[in-house]
CSV table of C-alpha atoms in Angstrom, one decimal:
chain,number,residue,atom,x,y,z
A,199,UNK,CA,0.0,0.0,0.0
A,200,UNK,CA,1.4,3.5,-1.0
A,201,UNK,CA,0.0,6.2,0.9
A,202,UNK,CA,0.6,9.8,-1.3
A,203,UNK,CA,1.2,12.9,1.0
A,204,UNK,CA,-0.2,16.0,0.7
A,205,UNK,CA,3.4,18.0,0.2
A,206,UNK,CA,3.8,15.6,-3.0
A,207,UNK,CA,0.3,16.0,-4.2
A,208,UNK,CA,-0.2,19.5,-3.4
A,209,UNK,CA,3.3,20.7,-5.4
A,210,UNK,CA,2.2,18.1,-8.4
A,211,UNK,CA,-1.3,20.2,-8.8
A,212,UNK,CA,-0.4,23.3,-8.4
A,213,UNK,CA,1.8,23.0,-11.3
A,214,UNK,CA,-0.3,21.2,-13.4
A,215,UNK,CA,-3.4,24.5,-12.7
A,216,UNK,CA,-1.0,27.2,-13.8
A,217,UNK,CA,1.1,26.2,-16.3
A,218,UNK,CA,-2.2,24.5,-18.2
A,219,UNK,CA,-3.5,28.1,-18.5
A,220,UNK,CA,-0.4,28.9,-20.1
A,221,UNK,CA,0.9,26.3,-22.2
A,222,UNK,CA,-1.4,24.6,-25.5
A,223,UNK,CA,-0.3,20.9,-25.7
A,224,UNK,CA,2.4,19.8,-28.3
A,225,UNK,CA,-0.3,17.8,-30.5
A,226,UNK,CA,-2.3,20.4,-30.5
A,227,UNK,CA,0.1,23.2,-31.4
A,228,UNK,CA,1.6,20.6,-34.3
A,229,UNK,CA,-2.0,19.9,-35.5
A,230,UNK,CA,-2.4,23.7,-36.1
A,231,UNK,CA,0.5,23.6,-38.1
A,232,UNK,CA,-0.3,21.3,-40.2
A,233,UNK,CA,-3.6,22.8,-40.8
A,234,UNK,CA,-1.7,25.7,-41.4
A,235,UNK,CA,-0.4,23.9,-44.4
A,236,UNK,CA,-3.2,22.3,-45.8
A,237,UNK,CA,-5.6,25.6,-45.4
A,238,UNK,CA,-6.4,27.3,-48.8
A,239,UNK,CA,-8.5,30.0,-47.1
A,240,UNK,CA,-6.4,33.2,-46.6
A,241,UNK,CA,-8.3,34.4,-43.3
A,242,UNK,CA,-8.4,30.7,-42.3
A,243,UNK,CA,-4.5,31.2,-42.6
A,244,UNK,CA,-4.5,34.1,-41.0
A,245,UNK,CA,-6.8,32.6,-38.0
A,246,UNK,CA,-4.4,29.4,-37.7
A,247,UNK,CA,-1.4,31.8,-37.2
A,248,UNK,CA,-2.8,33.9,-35.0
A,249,UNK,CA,-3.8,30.7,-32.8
A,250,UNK,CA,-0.1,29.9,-33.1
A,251,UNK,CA,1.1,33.7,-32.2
A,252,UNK,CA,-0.9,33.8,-29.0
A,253,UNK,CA,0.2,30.5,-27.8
A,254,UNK,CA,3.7,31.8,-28.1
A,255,UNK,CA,2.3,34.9,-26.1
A,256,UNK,CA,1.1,33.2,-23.6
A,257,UNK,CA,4.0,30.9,-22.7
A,258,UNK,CA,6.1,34.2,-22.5
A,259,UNK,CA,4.5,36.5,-20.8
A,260,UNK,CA,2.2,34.4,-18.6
A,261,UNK,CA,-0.9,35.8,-19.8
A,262,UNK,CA,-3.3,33.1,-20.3
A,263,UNK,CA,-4.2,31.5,-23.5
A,264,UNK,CA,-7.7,32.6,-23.0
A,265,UNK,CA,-9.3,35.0,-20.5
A,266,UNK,CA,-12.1,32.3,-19.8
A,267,UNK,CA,-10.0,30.6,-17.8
A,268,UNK,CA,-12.9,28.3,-16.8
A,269,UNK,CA,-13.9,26.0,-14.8
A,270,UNK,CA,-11.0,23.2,-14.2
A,271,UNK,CA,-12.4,19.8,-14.7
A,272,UNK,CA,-10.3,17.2,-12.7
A,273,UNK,CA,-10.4,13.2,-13.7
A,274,UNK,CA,-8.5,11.4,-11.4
A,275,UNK,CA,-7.9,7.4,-11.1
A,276,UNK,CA,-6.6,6.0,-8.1
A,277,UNK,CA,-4.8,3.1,-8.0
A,278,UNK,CA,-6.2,0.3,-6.1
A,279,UNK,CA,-3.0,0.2,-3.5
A,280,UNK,CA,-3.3,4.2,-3.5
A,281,UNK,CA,-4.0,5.7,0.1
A,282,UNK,CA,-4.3,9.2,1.1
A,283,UNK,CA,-3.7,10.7,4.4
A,284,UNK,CA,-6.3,14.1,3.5
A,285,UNK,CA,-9.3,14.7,0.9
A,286,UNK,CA,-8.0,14.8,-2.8
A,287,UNK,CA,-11.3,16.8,-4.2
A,288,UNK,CA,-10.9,19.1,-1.1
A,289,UNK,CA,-7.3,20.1,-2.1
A,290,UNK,CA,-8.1,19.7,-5.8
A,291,UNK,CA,-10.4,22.9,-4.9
A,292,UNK,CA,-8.1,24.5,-2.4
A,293,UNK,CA,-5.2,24.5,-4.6
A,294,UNK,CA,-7.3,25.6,-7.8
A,295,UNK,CA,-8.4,28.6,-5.4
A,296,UNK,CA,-5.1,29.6,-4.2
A,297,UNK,CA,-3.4,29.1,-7.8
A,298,UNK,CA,-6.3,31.4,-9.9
A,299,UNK,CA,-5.8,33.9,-6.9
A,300,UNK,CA,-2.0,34.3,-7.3
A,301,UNK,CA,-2.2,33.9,-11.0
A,302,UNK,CA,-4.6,36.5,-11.5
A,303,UNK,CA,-7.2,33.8,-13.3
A,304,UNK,CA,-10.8,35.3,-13.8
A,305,UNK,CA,-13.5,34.7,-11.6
A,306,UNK,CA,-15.9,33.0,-14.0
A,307,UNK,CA,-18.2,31.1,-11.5
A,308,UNK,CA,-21.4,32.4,-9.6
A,309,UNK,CA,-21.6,30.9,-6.6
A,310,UNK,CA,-25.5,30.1,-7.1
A,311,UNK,CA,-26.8,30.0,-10.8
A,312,UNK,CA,-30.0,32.0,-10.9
A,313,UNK,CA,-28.9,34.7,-8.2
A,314,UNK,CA,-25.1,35.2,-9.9
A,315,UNK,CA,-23.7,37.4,-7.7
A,316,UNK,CA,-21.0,36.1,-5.9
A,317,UNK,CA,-18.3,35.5,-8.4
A,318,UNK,CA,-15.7,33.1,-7.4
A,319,UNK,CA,-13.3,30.1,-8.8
A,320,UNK,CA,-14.8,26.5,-8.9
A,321,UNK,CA,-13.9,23.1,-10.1
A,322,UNK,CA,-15.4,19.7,-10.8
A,323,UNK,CA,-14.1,16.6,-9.7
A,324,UNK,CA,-15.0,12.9,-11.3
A,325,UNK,CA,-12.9,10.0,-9.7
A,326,UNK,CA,-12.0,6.4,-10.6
A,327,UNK,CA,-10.1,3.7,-9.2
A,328,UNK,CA,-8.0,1.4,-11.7
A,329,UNK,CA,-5.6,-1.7,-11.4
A,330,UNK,CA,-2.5,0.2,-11.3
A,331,UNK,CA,-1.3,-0.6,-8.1
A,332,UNK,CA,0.4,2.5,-6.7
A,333,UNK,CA,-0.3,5.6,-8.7
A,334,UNK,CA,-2.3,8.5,-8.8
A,335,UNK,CA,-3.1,9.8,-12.5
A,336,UNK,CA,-4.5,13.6,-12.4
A,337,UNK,CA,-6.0,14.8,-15.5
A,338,UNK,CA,-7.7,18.4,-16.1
A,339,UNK,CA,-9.6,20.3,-18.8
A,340,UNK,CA,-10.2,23.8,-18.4
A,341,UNK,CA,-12.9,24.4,-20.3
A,342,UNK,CA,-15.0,27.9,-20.8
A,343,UNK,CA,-18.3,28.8,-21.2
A,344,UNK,CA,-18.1,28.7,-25.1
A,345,UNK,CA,-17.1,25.1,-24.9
A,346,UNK,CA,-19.7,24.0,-22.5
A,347,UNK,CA,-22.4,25.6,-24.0
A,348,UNK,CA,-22.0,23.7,-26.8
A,349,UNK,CA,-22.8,20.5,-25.4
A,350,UNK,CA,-25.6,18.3,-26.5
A,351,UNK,CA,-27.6,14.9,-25.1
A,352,UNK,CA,-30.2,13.3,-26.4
A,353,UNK,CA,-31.7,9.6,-25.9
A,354,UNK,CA,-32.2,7.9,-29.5
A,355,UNK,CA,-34.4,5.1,-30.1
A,356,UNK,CA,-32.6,1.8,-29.6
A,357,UNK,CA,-33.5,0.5,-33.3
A,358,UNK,CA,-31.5,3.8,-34.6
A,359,UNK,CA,-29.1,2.8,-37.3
A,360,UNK,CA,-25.3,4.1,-37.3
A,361,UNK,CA,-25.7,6.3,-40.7
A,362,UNK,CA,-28.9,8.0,-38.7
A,363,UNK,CA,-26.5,8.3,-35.3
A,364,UNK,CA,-23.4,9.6,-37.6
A,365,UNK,CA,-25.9,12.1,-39.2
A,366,UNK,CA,-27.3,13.1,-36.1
A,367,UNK,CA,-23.8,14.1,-34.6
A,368,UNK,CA,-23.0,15.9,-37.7
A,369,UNK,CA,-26.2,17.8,-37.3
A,370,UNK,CA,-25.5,18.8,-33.9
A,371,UNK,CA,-21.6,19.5,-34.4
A,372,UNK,CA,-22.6,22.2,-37.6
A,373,UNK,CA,-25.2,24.0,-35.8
A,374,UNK,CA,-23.1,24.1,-31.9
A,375,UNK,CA,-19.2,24.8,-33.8
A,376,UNK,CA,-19.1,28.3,-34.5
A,377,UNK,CA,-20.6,29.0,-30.8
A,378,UNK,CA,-17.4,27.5,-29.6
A,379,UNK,CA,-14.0,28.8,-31.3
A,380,UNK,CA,-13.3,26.6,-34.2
A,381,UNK,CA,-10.8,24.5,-35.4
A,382,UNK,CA,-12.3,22.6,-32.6
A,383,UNK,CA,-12.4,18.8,-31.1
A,384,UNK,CA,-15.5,17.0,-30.7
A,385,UNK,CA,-15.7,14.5,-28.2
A,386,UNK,CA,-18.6,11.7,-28.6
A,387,UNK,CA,-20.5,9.4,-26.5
A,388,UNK,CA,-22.1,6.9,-27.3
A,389,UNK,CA,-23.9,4.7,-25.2
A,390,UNK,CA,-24.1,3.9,-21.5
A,391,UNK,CA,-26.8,5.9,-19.0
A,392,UNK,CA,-27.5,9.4,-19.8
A,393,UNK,CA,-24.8,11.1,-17.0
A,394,UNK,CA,-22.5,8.6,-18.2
A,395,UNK,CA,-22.9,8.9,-22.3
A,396,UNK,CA,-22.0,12.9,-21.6
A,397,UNK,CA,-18.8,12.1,-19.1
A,398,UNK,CA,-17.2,9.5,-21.4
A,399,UNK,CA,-18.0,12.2,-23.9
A,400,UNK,CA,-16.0,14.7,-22.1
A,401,UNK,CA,-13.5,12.2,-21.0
A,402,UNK,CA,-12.6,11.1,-24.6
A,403,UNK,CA,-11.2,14.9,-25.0
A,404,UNK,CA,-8.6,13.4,-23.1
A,405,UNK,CA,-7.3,11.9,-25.9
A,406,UNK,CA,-4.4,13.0,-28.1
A,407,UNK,CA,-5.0,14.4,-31.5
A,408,UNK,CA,-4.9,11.3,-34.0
A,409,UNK,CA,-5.7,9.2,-30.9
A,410,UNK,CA,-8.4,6.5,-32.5
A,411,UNK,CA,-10.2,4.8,-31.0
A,412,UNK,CA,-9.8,1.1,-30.1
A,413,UNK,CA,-11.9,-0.4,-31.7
A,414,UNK,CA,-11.8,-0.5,-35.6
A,415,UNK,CA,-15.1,0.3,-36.1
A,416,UNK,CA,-15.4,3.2,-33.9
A,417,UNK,CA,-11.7,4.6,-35.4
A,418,UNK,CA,-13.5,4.6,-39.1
A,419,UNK,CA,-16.7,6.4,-37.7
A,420,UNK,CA,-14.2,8.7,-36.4
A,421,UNK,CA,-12.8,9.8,-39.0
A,422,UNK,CA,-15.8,9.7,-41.4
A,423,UNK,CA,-17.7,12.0,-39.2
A,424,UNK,CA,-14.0,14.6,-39.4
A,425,UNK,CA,-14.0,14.5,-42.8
A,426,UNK,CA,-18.2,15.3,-43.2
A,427,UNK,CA,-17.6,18.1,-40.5
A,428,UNK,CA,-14.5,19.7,-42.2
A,429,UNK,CA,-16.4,19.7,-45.5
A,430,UNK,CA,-18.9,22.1,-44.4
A,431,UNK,CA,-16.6,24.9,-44.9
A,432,UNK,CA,-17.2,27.2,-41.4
A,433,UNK,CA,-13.6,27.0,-40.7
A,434,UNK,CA,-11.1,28.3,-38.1
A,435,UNK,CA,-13.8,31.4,-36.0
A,436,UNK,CA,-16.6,30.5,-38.7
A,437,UNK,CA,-14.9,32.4,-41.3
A,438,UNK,CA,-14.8,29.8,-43.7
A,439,UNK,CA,-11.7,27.5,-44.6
A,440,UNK,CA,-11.2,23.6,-44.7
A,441,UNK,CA,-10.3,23.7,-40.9
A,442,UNK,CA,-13.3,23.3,-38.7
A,443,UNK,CA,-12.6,20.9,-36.1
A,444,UNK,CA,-9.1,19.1,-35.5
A,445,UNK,CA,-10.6,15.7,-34.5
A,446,UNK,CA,-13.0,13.6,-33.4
A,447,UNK,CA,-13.1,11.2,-30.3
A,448,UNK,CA,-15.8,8.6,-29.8
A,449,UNK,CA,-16.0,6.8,-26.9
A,450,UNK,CA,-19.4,3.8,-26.0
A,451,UNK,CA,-20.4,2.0,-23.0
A,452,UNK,CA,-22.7,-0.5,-22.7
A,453,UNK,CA,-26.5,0.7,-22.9
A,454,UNK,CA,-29.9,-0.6,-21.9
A,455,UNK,CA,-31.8,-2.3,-24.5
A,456,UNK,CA,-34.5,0.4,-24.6
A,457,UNK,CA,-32.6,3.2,-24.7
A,458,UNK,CA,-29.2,5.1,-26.8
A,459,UNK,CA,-27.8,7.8,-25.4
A,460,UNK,CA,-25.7,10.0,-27.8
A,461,UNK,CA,-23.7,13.1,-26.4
A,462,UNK,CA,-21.9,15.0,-28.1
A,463,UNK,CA,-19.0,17.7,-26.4
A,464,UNK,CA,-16.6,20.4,-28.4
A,465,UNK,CA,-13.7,21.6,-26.9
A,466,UNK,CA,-12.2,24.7,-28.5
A,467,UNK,CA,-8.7,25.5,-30.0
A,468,UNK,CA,-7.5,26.8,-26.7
A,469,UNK,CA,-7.3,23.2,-26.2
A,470,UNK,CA,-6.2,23.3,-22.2
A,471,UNK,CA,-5.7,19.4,-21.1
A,472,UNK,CA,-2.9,18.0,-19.0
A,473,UNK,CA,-2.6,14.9,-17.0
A,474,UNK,CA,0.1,14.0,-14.6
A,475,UNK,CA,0.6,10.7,-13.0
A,476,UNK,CA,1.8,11.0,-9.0
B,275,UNK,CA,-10.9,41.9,-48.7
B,276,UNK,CA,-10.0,45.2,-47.9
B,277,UNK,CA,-8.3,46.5,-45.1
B,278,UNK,CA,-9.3,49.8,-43.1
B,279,UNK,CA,-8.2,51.8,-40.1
B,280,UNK,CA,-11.1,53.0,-38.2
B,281,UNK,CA,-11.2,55.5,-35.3
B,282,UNK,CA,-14.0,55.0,-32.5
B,283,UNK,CA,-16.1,56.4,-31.5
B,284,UNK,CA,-16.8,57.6,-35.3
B,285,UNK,CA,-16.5,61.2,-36.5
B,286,UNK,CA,-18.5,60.1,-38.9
B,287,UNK,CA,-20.9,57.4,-39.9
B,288,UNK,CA,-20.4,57.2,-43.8
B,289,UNK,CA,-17.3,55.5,-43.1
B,290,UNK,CA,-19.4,52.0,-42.5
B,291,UNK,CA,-20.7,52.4,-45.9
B,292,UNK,CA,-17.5,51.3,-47.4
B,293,UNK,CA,-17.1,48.5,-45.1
B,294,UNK,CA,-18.6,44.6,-46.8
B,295,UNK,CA,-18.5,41.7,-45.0
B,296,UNK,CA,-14.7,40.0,-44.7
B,297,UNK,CA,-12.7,43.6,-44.7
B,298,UNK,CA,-10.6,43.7,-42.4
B,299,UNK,CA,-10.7,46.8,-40.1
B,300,UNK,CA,-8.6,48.3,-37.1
B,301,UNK,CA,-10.3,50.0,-34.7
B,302,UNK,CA,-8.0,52.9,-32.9
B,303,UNK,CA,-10.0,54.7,-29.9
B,304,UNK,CA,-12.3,54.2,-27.1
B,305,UNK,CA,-14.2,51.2,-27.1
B,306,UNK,CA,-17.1,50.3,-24.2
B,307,UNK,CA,-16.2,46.6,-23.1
B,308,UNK,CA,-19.3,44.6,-21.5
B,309,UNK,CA,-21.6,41.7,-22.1
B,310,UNK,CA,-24.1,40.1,-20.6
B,311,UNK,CA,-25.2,41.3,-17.1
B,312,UNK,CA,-24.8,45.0,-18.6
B,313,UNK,CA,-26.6,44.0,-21.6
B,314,UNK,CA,-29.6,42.7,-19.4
B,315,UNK,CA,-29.3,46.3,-17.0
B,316,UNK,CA,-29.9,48.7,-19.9
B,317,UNK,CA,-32.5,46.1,-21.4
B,318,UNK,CA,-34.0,46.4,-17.9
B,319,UNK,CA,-33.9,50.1,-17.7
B,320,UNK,CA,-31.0,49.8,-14.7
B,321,UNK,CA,-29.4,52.9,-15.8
B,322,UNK,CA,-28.8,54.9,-13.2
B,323,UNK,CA,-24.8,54.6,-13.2
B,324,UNK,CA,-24.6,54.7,-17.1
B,325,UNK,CA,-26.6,58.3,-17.8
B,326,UNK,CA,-23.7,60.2,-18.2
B,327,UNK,CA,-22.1,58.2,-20.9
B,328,UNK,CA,-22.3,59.0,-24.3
B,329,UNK,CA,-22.7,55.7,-26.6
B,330,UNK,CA,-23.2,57.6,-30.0
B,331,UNK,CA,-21.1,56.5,-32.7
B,332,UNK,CA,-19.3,54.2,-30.2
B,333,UNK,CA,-18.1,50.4,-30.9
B,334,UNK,CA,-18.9,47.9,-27.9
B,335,UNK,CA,-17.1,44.8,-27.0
B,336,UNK,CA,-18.3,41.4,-25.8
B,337,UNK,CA,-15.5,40.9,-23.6
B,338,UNK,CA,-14.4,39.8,-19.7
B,339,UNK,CA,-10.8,39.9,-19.1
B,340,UNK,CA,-8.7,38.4,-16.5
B,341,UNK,CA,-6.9,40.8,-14.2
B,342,UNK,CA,-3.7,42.5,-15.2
B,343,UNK,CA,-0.6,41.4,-13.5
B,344,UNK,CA,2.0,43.6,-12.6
B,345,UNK,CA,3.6,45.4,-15.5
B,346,UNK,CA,0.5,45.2,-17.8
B,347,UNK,CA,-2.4,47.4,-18.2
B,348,UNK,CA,-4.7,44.7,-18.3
B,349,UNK,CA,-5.1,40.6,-18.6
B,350,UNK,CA,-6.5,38.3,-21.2
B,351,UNK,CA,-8.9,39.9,-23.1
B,352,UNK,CA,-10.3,37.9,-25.9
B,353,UNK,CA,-13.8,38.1,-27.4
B,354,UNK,CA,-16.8,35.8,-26.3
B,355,UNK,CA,-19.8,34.4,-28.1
B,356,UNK,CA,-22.2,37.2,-29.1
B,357,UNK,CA,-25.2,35.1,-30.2
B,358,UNK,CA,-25.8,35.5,-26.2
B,359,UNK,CA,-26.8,39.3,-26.6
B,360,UNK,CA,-29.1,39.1,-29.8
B,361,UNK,CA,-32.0,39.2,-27.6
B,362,UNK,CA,-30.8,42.8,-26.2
B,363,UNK,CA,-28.6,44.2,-29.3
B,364,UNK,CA,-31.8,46.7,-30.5
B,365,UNK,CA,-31.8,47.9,-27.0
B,366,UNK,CA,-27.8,48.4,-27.3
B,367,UNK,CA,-28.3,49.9,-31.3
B,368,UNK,CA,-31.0,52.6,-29.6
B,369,UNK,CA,-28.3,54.4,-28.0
B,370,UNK,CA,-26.2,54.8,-30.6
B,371,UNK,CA,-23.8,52.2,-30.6
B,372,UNK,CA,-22.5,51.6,-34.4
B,373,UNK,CA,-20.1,48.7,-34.1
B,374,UNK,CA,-20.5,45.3,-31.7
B,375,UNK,CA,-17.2,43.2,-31.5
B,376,UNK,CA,-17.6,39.7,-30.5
B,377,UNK,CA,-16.7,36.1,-31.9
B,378,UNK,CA,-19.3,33.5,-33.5
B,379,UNK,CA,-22.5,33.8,-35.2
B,380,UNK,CA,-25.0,36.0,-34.5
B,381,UNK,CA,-29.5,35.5,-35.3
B,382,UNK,CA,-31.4,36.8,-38.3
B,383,UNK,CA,-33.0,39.3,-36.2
B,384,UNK,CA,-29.6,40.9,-36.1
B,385,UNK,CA,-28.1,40.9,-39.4
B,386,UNK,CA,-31.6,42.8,-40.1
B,387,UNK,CA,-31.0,45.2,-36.9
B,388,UNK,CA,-27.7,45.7,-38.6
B,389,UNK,CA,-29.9,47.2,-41.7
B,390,UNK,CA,-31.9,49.2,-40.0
B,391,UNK,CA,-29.6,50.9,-37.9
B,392,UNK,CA,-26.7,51.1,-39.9
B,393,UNK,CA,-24.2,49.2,-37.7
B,394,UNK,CA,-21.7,46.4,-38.2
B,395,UNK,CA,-20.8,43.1,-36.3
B,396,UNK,CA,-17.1,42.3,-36.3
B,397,UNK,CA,-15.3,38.9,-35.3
B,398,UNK,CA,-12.3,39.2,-33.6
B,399,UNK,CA,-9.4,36.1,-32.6
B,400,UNK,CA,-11.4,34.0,-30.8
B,401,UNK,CA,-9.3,32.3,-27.7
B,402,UNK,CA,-6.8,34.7,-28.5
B,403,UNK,CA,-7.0,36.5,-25.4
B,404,UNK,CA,-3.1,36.7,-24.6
B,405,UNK,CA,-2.4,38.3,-28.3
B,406,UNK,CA,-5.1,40.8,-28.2
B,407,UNK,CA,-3.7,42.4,-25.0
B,408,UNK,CA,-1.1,44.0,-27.3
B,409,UNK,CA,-3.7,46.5,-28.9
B,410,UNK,CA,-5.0,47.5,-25.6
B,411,UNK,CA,-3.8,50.8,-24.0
B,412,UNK,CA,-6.0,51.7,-21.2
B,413,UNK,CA,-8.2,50.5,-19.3
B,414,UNK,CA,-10.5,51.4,-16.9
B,415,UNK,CA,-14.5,50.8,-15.2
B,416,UNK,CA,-16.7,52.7,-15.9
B,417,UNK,CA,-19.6,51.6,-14.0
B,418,UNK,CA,-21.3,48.3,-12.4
B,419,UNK,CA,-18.2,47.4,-10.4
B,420,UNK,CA,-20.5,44.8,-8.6
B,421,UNK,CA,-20.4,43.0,-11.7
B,422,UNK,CA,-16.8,41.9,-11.1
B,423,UNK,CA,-15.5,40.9,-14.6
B,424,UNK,CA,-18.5,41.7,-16.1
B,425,UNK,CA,-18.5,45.2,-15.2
B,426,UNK,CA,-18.7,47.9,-17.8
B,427,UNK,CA,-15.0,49.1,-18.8
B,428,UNK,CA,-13.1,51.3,-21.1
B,429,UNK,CA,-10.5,50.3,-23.0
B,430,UNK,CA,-8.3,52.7,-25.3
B,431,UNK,CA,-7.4,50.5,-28.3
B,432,UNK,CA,-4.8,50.7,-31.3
B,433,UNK,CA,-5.4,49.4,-34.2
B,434,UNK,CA,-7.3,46.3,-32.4
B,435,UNK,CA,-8.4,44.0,-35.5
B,436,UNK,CA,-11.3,42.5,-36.2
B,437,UNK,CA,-13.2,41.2,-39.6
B,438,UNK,CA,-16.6,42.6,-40.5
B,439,UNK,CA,-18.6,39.8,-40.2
B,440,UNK,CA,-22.3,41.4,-40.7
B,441,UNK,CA,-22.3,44.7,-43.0
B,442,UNK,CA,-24.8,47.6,-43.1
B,443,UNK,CA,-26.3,46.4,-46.4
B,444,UNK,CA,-27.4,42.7,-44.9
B,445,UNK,CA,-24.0,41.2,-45.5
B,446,UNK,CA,-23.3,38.2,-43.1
B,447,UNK,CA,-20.4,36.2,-43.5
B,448,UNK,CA,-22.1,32.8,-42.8
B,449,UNK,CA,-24.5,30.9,-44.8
């Protein structure tokens, strides 16, 4: 049994907060530049480079990538030999605090949605346990208001064929894409109970660009459903180009026989994902 | 695609005339930052703090930055999604307000309010927060402090740039 301290778990996270406000990924910043190449659209270009310009920005002068600096959205697995000797979602959300505080992050949460006064910093926490014996795997996405309000859910009918669920997720993607900041990622999920169709969603943003999935099948819907999406011409901010979205993640889980949820997640180009293992 | 520098608030209206959907413009000025919360005050008539201010000719931005740190004048400051205050931009357009910065798509209703009131939408970088701090040279509130981020500022621009994205003759730049 490994028990993880709070020193070594408290430094680890408060790392991984700021510098994912900071930083865009190395996949994402080498996807960008190979759109860059492929793009015939000369504002599409222009976009693309700009995307590339702020990143550099950001990494040098500590602004943040974006000034919705969101709400951080933790995934951690805990290994099965993992102990702790304090609450890992209470320091998740003490640490977050004290690092959008020093860092001079925005307040973007309302304490209480309907009277929204009290502006503050908040998180969300979902937690696994896996086989991995001794280890402690932290991931985040800090996502903004832009990205989550283009999520979608919906319950199909069981007898729903895949060319009616590919269409559907098209559907949704075109209409929700430019209300997010395209070239984006669209996460997918497919299956499971409703909660859990939208969180494997989410979950699959995880992923890497070029990442397939698993499962043959899956990896060619994957692609199909890039390739209809970046046909549609919106491009990079909606202002048209071959560039719309980046890639596409699906992820399933076993569903009830009645039922088919399908939920469908975008995550902008201020792509802000990081895991870390403890 | 042209290219234009534009000073705000405007001397003089003809000056959108010229201006078709895709141009490229940069805006050099004042410019009233705010978005939601204010947008739902002045539909609401909660005005008292904003009578003195003068919206004619101006250009508003749909925008709430992140605190400046020490050494700049003011944080992040990219654009958000504007589709969020089509249901209060003829309230906004009333006062005088001739150019509306923001990212995405906006409604119908809009591109016509556009028409009728001869004003433009623009799209600026999108999650480009950190490089659009460059073209910011002041900043200050102006009122609704108790909105926190969302409170109604002032920012002195130069040659901020942004892509006309609805025109004054109906012109949007989506299908």
């Amino acid at each position: 049994m490994r028990k993880i301290f709070k020193e070594e778990f408290v430094a680890a996270i408060k790392n991984l907060v700021s510098q994912t406000n900071y930083f865009l990924p190395e996949d994402i910043l080498k996807e960008i530049k190979n759109c860059i190449v492929q793009e015939t659209n000369e504002i599409a270009r222009d976009v693309l480079y700009k995307i590339l310009e702020n990143a550099s920005v950001a990494s040098l002068t500590k602004l943040p990538l974006c000034q919705d600096t969101g709400i951080p959205q933790f995934f951690l697995k805990i290994g099965k030999n993992t102990c702790f000797d304090f609450n890992p979602e209470e320091v998740l959300k003490e640490i977050t605090y004290e690092i959008y505080e020093k860092e001079r992050f925005r307040k973007s949460c309302v304490f209480d949605p309907i009277v929204r006064k009290h502006f503050s910093h908040c998180i969300t926490v979902y937690t696994e346990f896996y086989n991995e014996n001794e280890k402690c795997e932290v991931s985040v996405l800090i996502r903004g208001g832009g990205s989550e309000n283009s999520s979608y859910t919906t319950t199909l009918l069981p007898t729903t064929d895949v060319t009616e669920i590919v269409e559907k997720i098209v559907e949704v993607v075109l209409n929700k894409l430019v209300y997010n900041c395209p070239p984006a990622v669209v996460g997918v999920g497919i299956g499971g109970t409703v909660e859990q169709s939208l969180i494997i969603a989410k979950k699959s943003l995880l992923r890497k660009i070029g990442e397939r999935n698993k499962n043959i099948i899956y990896a060619e819907l994957e692609r199909q459903i890039k390739k209809q999406i970046n046909l549609s011409q919106i491009g990079p901010l909606g202002l048209g180009g071959n560039t719309s979205i980046l890639d596409v993640f699906v992820e399933t889980a076993p569903t009830h026989i009645a039922t088919l949820p399908v939920s469908v997640v975008l995550q902008c180009h201020s792509y802000r994902r990081e895991s870390i293992v403890i | 695609m042209k290219e234009y520098d534009i000073e705000i608030p405007l001397k003089n209206i003809e000056v959108l005339s010229k201006l078709r959907i895709r141009d490229k413009i940069y805006l050099t000025g004042e410019i009233f930052v705010f978005r939601d919360q204010v947008h739902k005050k002045i539909a609401n008539s909660e005005i008292d703090q904003i009578t003195k201010i003068n919206f004619y000719n101006s250009a508003i931005y749909y925008c709430a930055a992140t605190q400046a740190k020490e050494g700049f004048i003011i944080g992040s400051c990219g654009p958000t999604s504007a589709y969020r205050m089509d249901k209060y931009t003829e309230d906004i357009l009333k006062l005088g307000v001739k150019i509306m910065v923001g990212k995405g798509y906006r409604g119908q209703e809009v591109v016509s309010l556009c028409k009728k009131y001869k004003s433009i939408y623009c799209i600026t970088y999108g999650g480009c927060g950190a490089f659009l701090n460059r073209f910011v040279e002041e900043a200050k509130i102006l009122a609704y402090p108790e909105l926190s981020t969302e409170a109604l500022y002032m920012f002195k621009v130069k040659d901020f740039p942004c892509i006309v994205s609805v025109d004054i003759y109906g012109g949007k730049i989506w299908r």
